[in-house]
Coordinates of C-alpha atoms in Angstrom, one line a residue:
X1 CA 27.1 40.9 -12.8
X2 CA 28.9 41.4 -9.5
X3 CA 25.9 41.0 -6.8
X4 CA 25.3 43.3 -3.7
X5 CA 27.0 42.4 -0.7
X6 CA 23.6 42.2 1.0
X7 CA 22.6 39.6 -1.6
X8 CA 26.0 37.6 -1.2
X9 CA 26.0 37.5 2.4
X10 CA 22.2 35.8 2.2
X11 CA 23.3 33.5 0.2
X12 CA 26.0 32.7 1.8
X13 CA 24.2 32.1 4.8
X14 CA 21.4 29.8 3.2
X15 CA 24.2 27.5 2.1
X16 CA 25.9 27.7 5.8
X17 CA 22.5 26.5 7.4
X18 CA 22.8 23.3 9.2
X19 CA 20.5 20.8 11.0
X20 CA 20.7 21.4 14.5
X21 CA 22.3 18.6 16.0
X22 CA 22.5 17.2 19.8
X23 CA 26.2 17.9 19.9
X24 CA 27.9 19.6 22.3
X25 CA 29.9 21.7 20.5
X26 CA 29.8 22.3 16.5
X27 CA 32.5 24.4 15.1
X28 CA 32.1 26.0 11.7
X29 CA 35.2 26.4 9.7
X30 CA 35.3 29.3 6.4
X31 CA 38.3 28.9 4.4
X32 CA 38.5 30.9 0.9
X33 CA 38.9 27.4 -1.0
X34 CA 37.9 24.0 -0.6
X35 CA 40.0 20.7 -0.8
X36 CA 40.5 19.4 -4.1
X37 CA 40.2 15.9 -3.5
X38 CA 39.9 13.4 -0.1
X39 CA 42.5 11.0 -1.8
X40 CA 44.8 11.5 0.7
X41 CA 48.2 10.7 -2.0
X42 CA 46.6 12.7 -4.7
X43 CA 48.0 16.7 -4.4
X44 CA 50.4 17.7 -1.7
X45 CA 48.9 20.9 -0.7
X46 CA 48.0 22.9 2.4
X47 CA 44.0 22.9 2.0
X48 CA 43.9 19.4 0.9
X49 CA 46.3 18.3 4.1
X50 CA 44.2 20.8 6.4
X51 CA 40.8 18.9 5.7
X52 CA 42.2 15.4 5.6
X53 CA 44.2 15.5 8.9
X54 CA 41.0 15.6 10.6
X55 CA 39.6 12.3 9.1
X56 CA 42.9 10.1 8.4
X57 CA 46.1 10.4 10.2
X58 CA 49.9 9.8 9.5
X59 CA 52.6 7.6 11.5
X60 CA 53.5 10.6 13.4
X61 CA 52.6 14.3 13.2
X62 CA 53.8 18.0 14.0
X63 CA 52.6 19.4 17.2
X64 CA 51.2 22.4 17.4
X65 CA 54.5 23.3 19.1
X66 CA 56.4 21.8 15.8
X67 CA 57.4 18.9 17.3
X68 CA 57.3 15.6 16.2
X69 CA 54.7 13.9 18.3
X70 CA 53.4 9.9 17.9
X71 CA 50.0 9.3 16.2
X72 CA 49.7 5.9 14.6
X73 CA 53.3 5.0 15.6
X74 CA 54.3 5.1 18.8
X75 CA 57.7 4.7 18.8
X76 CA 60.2 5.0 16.0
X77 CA 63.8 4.0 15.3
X78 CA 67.0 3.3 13.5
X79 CA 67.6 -0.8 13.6
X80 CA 70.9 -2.1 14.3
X81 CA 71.1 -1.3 10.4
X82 CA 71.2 2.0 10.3
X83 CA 69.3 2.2 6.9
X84 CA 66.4 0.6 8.7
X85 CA 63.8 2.5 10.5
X86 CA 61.7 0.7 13.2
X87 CA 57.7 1.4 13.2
X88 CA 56.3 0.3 16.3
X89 CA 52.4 0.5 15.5
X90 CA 49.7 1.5 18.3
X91 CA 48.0 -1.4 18.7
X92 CA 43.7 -0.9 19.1
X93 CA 43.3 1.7 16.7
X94 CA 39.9 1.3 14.5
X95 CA 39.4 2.5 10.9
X96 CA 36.0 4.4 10.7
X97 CA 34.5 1.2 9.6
X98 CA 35.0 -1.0 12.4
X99 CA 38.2 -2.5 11.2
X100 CA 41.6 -2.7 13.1
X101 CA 44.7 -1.1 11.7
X102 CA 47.7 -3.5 11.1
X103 CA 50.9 -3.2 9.8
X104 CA 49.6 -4.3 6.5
X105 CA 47.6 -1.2 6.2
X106 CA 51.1 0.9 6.6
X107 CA 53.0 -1.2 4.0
X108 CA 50.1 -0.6 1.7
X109 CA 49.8 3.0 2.3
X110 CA 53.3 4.2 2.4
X111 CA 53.5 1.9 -1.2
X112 CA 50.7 3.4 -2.5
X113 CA 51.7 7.2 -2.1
X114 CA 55.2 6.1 -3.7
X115 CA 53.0 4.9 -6.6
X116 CA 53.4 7.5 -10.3
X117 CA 50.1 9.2 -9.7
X118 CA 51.3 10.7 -5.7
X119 CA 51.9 14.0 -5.4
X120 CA 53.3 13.0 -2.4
X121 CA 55.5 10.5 -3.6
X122 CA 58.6 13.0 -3.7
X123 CA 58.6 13.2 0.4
X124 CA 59.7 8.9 0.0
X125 CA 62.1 8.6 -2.8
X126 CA 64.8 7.8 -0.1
X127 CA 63.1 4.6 0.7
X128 CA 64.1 1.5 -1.1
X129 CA 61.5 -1.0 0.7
X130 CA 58.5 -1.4 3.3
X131 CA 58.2 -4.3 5.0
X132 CA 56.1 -6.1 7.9
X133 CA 58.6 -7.5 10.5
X134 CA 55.0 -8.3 13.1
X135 CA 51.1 -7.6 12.6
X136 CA 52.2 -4.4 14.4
X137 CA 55.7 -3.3 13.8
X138 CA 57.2 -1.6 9.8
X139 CA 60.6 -1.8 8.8
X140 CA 61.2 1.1 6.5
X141 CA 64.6 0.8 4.1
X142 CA 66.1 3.8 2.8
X143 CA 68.9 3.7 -0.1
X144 CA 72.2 5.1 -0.1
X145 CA 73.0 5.5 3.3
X146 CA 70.7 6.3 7.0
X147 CA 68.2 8.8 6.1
X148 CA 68.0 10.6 9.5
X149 CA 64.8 12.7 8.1
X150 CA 62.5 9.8 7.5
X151 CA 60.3 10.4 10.3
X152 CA 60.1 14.3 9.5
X153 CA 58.6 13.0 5.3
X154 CA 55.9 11.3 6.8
X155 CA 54.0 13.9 8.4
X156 CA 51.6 14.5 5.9
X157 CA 51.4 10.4 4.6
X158 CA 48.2 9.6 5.5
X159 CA 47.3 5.9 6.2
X160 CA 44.4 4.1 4.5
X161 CA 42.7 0.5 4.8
X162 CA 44.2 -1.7 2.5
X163 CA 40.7 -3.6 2.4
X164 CA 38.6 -1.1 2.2
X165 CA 41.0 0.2 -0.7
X166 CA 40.9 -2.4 -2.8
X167 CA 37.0 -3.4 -2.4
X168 CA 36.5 -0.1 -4.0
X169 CA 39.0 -0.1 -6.4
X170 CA 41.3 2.5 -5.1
X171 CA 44.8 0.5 -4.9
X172 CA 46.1 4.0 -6.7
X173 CA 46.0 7.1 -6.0
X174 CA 43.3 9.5 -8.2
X175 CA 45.7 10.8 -11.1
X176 CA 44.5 14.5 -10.1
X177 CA 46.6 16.0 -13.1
X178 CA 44.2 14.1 -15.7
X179 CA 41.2 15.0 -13.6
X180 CA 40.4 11.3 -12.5
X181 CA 37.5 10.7 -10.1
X182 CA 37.5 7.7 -8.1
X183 CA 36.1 6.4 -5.1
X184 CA 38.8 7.6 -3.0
X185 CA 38.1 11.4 -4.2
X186 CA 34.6 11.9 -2.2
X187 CA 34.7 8.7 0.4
X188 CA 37.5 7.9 3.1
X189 CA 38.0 5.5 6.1
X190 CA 40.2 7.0 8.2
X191 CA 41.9 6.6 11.6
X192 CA 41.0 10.1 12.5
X193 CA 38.8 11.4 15.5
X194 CA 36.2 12.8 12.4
X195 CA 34.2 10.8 10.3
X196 CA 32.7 12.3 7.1
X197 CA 29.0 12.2 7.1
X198 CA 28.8 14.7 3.8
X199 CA 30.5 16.0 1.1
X200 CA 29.4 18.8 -1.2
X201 CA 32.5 20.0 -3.1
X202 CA 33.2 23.4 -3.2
X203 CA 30.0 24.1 -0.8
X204 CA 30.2 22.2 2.6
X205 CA 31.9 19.5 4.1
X206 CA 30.4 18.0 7.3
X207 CA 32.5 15.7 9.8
X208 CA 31.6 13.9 13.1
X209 CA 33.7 12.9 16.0
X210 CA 34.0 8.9 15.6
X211 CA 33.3 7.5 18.8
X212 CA 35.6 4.8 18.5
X213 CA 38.8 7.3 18.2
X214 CA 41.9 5.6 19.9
X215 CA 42.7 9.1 21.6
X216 CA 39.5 9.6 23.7
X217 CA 40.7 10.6 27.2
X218 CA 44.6 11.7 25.6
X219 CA 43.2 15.2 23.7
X220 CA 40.8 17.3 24.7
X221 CA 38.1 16.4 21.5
X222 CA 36.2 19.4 22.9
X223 CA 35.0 19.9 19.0
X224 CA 32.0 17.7 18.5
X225 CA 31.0 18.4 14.5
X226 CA 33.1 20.4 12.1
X227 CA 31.0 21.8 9.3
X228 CA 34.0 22.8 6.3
X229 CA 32.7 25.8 4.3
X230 CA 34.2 26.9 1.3
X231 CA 33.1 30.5 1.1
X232 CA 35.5 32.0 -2.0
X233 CA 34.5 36.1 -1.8
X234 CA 36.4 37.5 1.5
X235 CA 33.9 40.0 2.4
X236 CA 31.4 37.2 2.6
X237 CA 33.7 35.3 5.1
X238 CA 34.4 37.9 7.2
X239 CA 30.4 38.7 7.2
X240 CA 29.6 35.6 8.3
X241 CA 32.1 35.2 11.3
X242 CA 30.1 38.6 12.5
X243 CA 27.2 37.9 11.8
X244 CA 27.7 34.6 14.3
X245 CA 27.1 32.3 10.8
X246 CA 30.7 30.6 10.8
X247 CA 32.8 30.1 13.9
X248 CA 36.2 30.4 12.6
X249 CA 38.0 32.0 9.7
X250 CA 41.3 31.5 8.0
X251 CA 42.3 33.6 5.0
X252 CA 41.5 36.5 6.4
X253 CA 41.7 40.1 4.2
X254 CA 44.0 41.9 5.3
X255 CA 42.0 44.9 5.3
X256 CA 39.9 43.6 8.0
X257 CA 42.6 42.1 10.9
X258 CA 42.2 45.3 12.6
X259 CA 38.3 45.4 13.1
X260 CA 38.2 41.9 13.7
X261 CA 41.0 42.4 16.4
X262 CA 38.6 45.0 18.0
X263 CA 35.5 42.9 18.5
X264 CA 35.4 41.8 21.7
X265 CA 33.1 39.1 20.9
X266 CA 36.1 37.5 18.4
X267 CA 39.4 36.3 19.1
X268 CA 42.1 36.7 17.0
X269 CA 45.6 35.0 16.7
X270 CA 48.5 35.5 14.6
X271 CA 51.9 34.1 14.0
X272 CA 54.4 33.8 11.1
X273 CA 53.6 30.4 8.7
X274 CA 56.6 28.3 7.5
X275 CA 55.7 29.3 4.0
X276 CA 57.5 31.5 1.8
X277 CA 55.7 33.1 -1.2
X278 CA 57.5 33.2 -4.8
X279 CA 57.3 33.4 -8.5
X280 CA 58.5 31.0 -10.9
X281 CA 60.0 31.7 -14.3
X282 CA 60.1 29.6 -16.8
X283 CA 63.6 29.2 -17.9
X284 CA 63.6 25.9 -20.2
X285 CA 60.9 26.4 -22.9
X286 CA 61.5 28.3 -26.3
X287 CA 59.7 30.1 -27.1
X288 CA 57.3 30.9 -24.4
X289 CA 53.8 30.1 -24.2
X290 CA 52.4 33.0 -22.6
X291 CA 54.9 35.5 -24.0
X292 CA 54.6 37.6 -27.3
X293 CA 58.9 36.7 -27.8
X294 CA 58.4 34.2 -30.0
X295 CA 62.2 33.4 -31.7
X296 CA 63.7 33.0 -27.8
X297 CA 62.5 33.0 -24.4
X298 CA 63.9 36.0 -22.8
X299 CA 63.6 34.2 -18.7
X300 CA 66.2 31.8 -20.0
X301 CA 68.6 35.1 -20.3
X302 CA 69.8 35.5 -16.4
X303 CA 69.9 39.2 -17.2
X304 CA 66.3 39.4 -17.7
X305 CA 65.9 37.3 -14.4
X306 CA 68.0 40.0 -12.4
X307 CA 65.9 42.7 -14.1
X308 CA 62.6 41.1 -12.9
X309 CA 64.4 40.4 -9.2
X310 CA 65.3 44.3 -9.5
X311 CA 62.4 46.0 -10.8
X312 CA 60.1 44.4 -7.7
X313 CA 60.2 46.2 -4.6
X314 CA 59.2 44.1 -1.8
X315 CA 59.7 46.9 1.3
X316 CA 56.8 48.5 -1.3
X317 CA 54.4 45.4 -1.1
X318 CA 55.1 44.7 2.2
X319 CA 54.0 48.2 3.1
X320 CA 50.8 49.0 0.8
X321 CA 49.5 45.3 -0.2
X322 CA 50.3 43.5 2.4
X323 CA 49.9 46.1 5.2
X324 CA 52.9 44.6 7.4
X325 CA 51.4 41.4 7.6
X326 CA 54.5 39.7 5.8
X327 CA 58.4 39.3 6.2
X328 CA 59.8 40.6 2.8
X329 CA 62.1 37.6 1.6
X330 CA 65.0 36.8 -0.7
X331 CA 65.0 33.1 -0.2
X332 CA 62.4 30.4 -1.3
X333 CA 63.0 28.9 2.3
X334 CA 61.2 29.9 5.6
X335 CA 63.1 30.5 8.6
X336 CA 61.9 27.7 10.7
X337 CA 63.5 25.8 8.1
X338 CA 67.4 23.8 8.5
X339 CA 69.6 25.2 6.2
X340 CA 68.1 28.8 6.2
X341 CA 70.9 31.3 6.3
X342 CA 70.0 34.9 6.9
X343 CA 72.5 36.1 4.8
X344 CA 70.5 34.8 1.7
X345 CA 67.9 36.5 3.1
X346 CA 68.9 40.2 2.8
X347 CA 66.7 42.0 0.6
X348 CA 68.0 44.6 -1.7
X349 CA 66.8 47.7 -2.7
X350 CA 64.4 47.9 -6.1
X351 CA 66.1 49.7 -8.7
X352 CA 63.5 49.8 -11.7
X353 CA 66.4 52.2 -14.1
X354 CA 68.5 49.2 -13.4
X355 CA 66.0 47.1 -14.9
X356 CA 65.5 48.3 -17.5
X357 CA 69.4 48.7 -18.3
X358 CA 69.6 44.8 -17.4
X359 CA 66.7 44.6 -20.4
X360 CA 68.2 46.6 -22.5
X361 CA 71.5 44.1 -22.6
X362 CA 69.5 41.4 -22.7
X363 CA 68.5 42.4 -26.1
X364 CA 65.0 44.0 -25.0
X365 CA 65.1 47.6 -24.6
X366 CA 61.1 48.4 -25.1
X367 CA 60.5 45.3 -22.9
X368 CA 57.9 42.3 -23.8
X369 CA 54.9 41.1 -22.9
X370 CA 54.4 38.2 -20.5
X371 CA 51.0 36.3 -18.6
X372 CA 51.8 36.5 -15.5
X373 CA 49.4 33.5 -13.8
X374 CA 48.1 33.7 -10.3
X375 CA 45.9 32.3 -7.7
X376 CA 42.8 33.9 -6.4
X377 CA 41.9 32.2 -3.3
X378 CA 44.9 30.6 -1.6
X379 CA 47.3 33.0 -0.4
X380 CA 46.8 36.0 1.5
X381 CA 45.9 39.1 -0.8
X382 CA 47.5 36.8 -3.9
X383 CA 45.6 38.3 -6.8
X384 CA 46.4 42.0 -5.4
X385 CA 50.5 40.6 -5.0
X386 CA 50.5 39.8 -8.5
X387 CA 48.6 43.2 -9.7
X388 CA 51.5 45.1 -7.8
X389 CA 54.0 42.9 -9.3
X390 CA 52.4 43.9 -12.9
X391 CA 53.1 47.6 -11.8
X392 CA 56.4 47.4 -10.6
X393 CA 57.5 45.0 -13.6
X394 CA 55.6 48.0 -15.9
X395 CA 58.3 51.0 -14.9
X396 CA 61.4 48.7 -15.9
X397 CA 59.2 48.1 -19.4
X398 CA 57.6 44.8 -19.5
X399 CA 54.2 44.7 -19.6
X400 CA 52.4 42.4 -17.4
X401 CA 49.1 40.4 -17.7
X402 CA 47.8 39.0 -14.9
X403 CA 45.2 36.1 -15.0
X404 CA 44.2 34.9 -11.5
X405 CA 42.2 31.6 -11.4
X406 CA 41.4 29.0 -8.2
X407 CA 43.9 27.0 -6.7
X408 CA 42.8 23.7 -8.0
X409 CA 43.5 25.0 -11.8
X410 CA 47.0 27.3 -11.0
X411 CA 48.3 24.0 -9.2
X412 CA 47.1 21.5 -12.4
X413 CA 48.9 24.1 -14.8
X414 CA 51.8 23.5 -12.8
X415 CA 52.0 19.8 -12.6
X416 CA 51.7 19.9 -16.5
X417 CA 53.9 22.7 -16.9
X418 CA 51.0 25.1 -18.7
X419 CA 52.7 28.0 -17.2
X420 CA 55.7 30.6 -18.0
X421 CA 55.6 32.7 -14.7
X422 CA 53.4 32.2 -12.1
X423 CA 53.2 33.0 -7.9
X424 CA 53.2 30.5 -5.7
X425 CA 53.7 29.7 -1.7
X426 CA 55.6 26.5 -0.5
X427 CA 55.6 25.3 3.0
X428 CA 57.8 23.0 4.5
X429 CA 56.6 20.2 6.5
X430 CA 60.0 18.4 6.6
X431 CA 61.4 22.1 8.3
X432 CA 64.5 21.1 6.2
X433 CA 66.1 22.8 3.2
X434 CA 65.9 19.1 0.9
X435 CA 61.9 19.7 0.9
X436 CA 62.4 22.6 -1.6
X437 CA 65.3 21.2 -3.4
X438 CA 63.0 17.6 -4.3
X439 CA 60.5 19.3 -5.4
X440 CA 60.9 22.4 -6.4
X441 CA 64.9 22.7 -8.0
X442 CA 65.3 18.9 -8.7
X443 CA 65.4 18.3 -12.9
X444 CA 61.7 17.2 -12.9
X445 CA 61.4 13.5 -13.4
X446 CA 64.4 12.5 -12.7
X447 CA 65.1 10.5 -9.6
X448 CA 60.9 10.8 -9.3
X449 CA 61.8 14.1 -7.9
X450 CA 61.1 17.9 -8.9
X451 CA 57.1 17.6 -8.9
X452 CA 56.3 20.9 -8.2
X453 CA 59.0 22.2 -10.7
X454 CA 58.0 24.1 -13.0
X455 CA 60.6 26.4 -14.3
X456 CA 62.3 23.7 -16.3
X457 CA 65.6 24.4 -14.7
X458 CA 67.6 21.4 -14.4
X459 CA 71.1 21.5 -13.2
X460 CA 73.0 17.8 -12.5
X461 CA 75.7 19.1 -10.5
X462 CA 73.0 20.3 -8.0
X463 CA 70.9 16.9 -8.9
X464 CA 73.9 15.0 -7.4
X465 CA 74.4 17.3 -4.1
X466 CA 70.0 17.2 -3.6
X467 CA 70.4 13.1 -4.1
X468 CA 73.2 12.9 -1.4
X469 CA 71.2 14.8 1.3
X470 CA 69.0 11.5 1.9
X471 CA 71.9 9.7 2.9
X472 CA 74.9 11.8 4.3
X473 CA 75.1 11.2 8.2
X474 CA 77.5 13.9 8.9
X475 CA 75.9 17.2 10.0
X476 CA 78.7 19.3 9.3
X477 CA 79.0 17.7 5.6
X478 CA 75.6 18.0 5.1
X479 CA 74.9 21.2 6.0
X480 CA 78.0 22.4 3.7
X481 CA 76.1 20.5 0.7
X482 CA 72.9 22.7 1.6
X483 CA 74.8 26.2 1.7
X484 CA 76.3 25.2 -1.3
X485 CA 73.1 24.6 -3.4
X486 CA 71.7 27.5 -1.9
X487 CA 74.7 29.4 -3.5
X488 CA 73.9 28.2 -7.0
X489 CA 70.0 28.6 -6.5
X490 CA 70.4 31.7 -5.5
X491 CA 72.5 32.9 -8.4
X492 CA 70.3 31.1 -10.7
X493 CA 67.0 32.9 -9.6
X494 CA 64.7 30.7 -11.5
X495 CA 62.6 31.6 -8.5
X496 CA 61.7 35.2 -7.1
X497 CA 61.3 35.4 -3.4
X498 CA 58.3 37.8 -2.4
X499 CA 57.8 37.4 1.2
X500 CA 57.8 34.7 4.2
X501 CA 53.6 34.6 5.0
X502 CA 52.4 35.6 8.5
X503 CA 49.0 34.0 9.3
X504 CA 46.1 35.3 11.2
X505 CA 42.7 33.1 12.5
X506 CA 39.7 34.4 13.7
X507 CA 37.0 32.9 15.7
X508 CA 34.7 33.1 18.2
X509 CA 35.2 34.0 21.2
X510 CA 34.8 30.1 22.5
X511 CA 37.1 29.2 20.6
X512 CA 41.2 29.6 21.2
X513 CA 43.0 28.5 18.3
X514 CA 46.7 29.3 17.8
X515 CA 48.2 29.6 14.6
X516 CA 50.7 26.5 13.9
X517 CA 53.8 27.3 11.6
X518 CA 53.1 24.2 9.5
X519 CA 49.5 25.2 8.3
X520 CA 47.6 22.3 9.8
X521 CA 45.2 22.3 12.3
X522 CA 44.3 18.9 14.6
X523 CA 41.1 20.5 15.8
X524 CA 41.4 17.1 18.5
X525 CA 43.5 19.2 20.5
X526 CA 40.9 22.2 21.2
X527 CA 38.1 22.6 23.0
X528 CA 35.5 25.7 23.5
X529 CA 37.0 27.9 26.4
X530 CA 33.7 29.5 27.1

């Protein structure tokens, strides 16, 4: 039974409650989900990545600007071998629990999300070896040739203690696709300027500034405490940021940008995401699982794939689901991303008699039935995308299901491929074009590439041109290889471009927190503006 609002927001803010503390300045952060897991290597996705950057911390990170700015490194470059990458390690830096960061710790780390279980390990199959040239200097090798976007894959490759790892048993990383718990899934020891002093899954997460940070006096650190708070029904968020309960909110309804813009005690800001949302279409199965076809599976037939990209109309969704608040797309890539080309991008018009034409020839002229999978609480307005997909899909004939379900389970269904079609968003923390191709167009598998690949589309021609971006030096060459995959991908449509996202925070008014394309927040840069 669905309870009043009333009743949800109490609750709500009996489970916000916290201890008052000496701090100077506590900031309490709603998002609709919670992280999965604090195993840093385990899943590559943006609420994991958002929670963990404030505890561990990478080689180098993007700037709220986009640049690439130094965190544990502090200087990088190619060796006299150009396949060589130079690590230059800040010296002084202290894990949470006293000990000093070497270069041992980075060899161990950058191994350890290369190892089977890593979601992350896609962003490193370039790299042959890592080894210690000094207690505070890494030489990384990369195979086939100069891999000039090393630095940009190790944004979100957190560091770990190699000590603390293996005295609690965590040498791999928690294999989140069989629902492993280790150590490593509730406990860190970070570099980060937050400790963890609780975890609650799914309930509260409570973090503390570690004193002995190595950037005291070079960011502002203004945040004292960050209190995490999952808080999954959106009317309930936006209650509580009213109500003066939480502090700042991210996955905001849209329904509510406008009031929330008009509070004067609030602050909102707003920018586009480098994220483009999608559906995926099973193309490789027969039959489908999740489909009443059961002698063929109609998605493999690119007819029925052009009826789908048809039937959709995107100015539609734009208009009445998301309410403006998106950039209708026609590409699985951002703009902020190299290799975008705008003339992929060019959305057509929806043509539902079309579609249903296209079906007809395709051997289904009264349509089929087909689950159409969804999340619930990652993406902004997801469940009510995929209801308006379902209706526009229903005039060309096919009849739609849609079962929307958490984050943690739509991304487990497709690691394991438990999915025929489903929506999904991808950012790009690279900013280039062989992000998507590795994970998401790569045969999966193969080449410890295509993780997040669900479709079962596998084309070697294209494996070969992905492969080669990790290595070709030449600009111009490279950048042809990119269009020319595009070309294919785009002709394919395993995928079905949606929109490009456009985020919006909200906060109080203390608070001043841009949106950053990438999706992460280093709360160390902010401070209360009061």
């Amino acid at each position: 039974m669905i309870r009043p609002l009333a009743l949800a927001i109490a609750l709500a803010t009996a489970a916000l409650a916290v201890p008052a503390l000496l701090h100077a300045e506590t900031l309490r952060w709603a998002r609709s989900v919670d992280a999965s897991t604090l195993d840093p290597h385990a899943l590559n996705n943006g609420p994991n990545h958002a929670l963990l950057h404030q505890v561990y911390e990478p080689l180098l990170i993007r700037a709220p600007d986009g640049s690439l700015q130094p965190t544990l490194a502090e200087s990088w470059k190619p060796t006299a071998d150009p396949k060589v990458w130079e690590f230059r390690l800040r010296k002084g830096v202290k894990f949470h629990d006293g000990s000093v960061l070497t270069a041992d710790d980075v060899v161990f780390s950058l191994q350890r999300a290369r190892a089977p279980t890593s979601d992350m390990k896609s962003l490193l199959v370039s790299i042959t070896g890592v080894a210690k040239a000094d207690p505070f200097t890494v030489h990384i090798t990369t195979g086939g040739g100069p891999n000039p976007l090393l630095p940009s894959s190790l944004t979100n490759i957190q560091i770990l203690s190699q000590a603390w790892a293996r005295a609690n048993g965590v040498e791999q990383p928690q294999n989140a696709s069989a629902k492993e718990e280790t150590y490593a899934t509730r406990n860190v020891n970070g570099t980060g300027p937050y400790t963890l002093v609780s975890r609650e899954p799914d309930a509260r997460t409570v973090l503390r500034k570690f004193p002995g940070y190595w950037g005291r006096g070079q960011f502002p650190l203004g945040i004292d405490e960050l209190v995490y708070l999952p808080i999954k029904a959106p009317a309930t968020r936006v209650a509580a940021l009213l109500s003066g309960e939480v502090d700042f909110v991210q996955d905001l309804p849209i329904q509510d940008i406008a009031r929330l813009q008009a509070d004067s005690q609030l602050r909102v800001t707003q920018a586009a995401e480098n994220r483009t949302i999608f559906l995926g279409l099973n193309v490789g199965a027969e039959p489908l699982k999740y489909a009443d076809v059961k002698d063929r599976n109609p998605l493999a037939d690119l007819r029925v794939r052009q009826a789908f990209q048809l039937a959709i109309d995107r100015a539609a969704l734009q208009k009445a689901v998301m309410r403006g608040l998106s950039v209708p797309a026609n590409i699985i890539s951002p703009p902020f991303v190299h290799g975008y080309d705008k003339a992929f991008d060019v959305v057509g018009k929806a043509d539902a008699a079309q579609a249903k034409k296209l079906l007809a020839d395709a051997g289904y002229p009264n349509g089929f039935s087909i689950t159409l999978h969804c999340t619930n609480d990652r993406y902004i307005n997801d469940e009510a995308i995929c209801q308006a997909v379902a209706g526009f899909l229903g005039r060309a004939g096919v009849k739609v299901s849609v079962v929307a379900r958490p984050l943690a389970i739509q991304s487990a269904a497709i690691n394991n491929q438990d999915t025929d079609f489903y929506l999904y968003g991808w950012g790009v923390p690279t900013y280039d074009a062989a992000y998507i191709f590795d994970y998401l167009v790569h045969t999966r598998g193969k080449a410890s590439r295509g993780a997040t690949n669900a479709t079962r589309y596998s084309n070697p021609d294209l494996d070969a041109k992905i492969l080669s971006l990790a290595s070709e030096g030449d600009t111009k060459a490279r950048d042809a290889t990119i269009k020319a995959i595009w070309t294919q991908v785009q002709k394919d449509l395993v995928y079905l471009p949606l929109h490009h996202q456009i985020l919006t925070f909200a906060m109080a008014r203390r608070f001043d927190i841009p949106v950053n394309p990438s999706g992460a927040i280093h709360f160390k840069y902010y401070k209360a503006v009061r």
